[in-house]
Coordinates of C-alpha atoms in Angstrom, one line a residue:
M1 CA 97.9 99.3 68.4
A2 CA 95.0 102.4 68.4
A3 CA 95.9 106.0 68.9
R4 CA 95.3 106.9 73.0
A5 CA 91.9 108.7 73.3
I6 CA 93.4 111.5 75.7
H7 CA 97.3 112.7 74.9
H8 CA 97.7 114.0 78.7
L9 CA 95.7 115.7 81.8
D10 CA 96.8 118.8 83.7
L11 CA 96.3 118.7 87.3
W12 CA 96.7 122.2 89.4
V13 CA 96.9 121.5 93.1
D14 CA 97.4 123.6 96.0
D15 CA 98.9 121.0 98.6
Y16 CA 101.5 119.4 95.8
A17 CA 103.5 117.2 98.7
T18 CA 99.9 115.5 99.8
A19 CA 98.0 115.6 96.6
G20 CA 101.3 114.3 95.2
D21 CA 101.2 111.2 97.4
E22 CA 97.3 110.6 97.0
W23 CA 97.9 110.6 93.1
A24 CA 101.2 108.4 93.5
W25 CA 99.1 105.9 95.3
L26 CA 96.1 106.0 93.0
L27 CA 97.7 105.9 89.5
G28 CA 100.6 103.3 91.5
H29 CA 97.6 100.9 91.1
L30 CA 96.1 101.9 88.1
D31 CA 99.6 101.0 86.3
W32 CA 100.5 104.5 86.1
E33 CA 104.3 105.2 86.7
A34 CA 106.3 107.7 87.7
D35 CA 107.7 109.9 84.7
L36 CA 109.3 113.0 85.5
S37 CA 109.7 115.0 89.2
W38 CA 110.5 118.7 89.8
E39 CA 110.5 120.9 92.4
S40 CA 106.3 122.1 92.4
G41 CA 105.2 118.9 90.3
R42 CA 105.9 115.4 88.9
S43 CA 104.3 113.3 86.2
W44 CA 103.0 109.7 85.4
A45 CA 102.8 107.6 82.2
H46 CA 100.5 105.0 81.7
P47 CA 101.1 102.1 79.0
D48 CA 99.3 103.4 76.4
G49 CA 101.0 106.8 76.6
T50 CA 98.9 109.2 78.3
Y51 CA 100.6 110.9 80.7
L52 CA 99.1 112.7 84.0
F53 CA 100.7 115.7 84.9
M54 CA 100.4 117.7 88.5
E55 CA 102.0 120.8 89.7
S56 CA 101.4 123.9 92.3
S57 CA 101.3 126.6 89.7
A58 CA 102.0 130.4 90.6
D59 CA 99.2 131.0 87.6
Q60 CA 96.8 129.1 89.8
T61 CA 93.4 131.0 91.3
G62 CA 90.9 129.6 94.0
E63 CA 90.6 126.4 95.1
H64 CA 89.5 123.3 93.2
D65 CA 85.7 122.8 93.0
R66 CA 84.1 120.3 91.0
M67 CA 80.5 121.8 91.7
R68 CA 81.7 124.4 89.5
A69 CA 81.8 124.5 85.5
G70 CA 84.5 123.0 84.4
V71 CA 85.3 119.1 84.8
N72 CA 83.6 117.4 87.6
H73 CA 85.8 114.2 87.3
V74 CA 88.2 111.5 86.0
A75 CA 87.1 107.9 85.4
F76 CA 89.9 105.1 85.6
T77 CA 89.6 101.7 84.6
V78 CA 90.5 98.4 86.1
E79 CA 90.4 95.0 85.0
S80 CA 89.2 93.1 88.4
R81 CA 87.0 93.5 91.3
D82 CA 89.7 92.5 93.6
L83 CA 91.6 95.1 92.7
L84 CA 88.7 97.3 93.1
D85 CA 88.1 95.8 96.5
R86 CA 91.6 96.4 97.8
M87 CA 91.7 100.1 96.6
R88 CA 88.6 100.9 98.6
A89 CA 90.6 99.5 101.7
E90 CA 93.0 100.9 101.2
S91 CA 92.3 104.0 100.4
S92 CA 91.3 106.4 103.7
G93 CA 95.1 105.4 104.5
H94 CA 96.1 107.1 101.7
G95 CA 94.0 110.4 101.6
W96 CA 91.1 109.5 99.6
R97 CA 87.3 109.6 100.8
E98 CA 85.3 107.4 99.2
L99 CA 81.7 108.7 98.0
F100 CA 78.5 106.9 97.8
A101 CA 79.7 104.1 100.2
D102 CA 76.4 103.2 101.2
H103 CA 75.7 102.2 97.1
Y104 CA 79.5 100.4 96.7
P105 CA 80.3 98.9 94.0
H106 CA 76.9 99.8 92.2
A107 CA 76.3 103.9 92.9
G108 CA 76.6 104.1 89.2
G109 CA 73.6 101.6 88.5
D110 CA 73.1 97.8 88.5
E111 CA 75.1 97.4 85.6
H112 CA 78.4 99.2 86.6
T113 CA 80.8 98.5 89.2
A114 CA 82.9 101.1 90.5
L115 CA 84.6 102.9 93.3
Y116 CA 84.5 106.5 93.8
L117 CA 87.1 108.3 95.5
E118 CA 87.4 112.2 96.1
S119 CA 90.9 113.6 97.2
S120 CA 91.9 115.7 100.1
E121 CA 91.8 118.8 97.7
G122 CA 88.0 117.6 96.2
F123 CA 89.3 115.7 93.3
E124 CA 86.7 113.1 92.3
V125 CA 87.9 110.2 90.6
E126 CA 86.0 106.8 89.7
I127 CA 87.4 103.8 89.1
V128 CA 85.6 101.3 86.6
V129 CA 85.6 97.1 86.3
E130 CA 85.9 97.0 82.6
P131 CA 83.2 94.2 81.9

């Protein structure tokens, strides 16, 4: 097995309860499994060994703004257009807002099949169908 490209991601959120539910729904569809949980956070693990940690931190200052310097978004992959369509249909019921809906599923170009979502705290996620 090849080494994973990313070891882990850390997300700091303002509203841990809401963000935790939003990300749990999303990551569950992407084969990530809940791993650890503590008072102000939780983590998920992907089968390739990558981890994602989410927490509210006393060290956090200001709100997240993906349009400022820093990470703009994270892109995940799915294996089928059917799953992508299902996630699109369910996303708003789980706190996500679709971006570029008028160009779905090719907002990234004719050869790129993806869904773009934004969480209630402004985190953008791109979900790409692997060719």
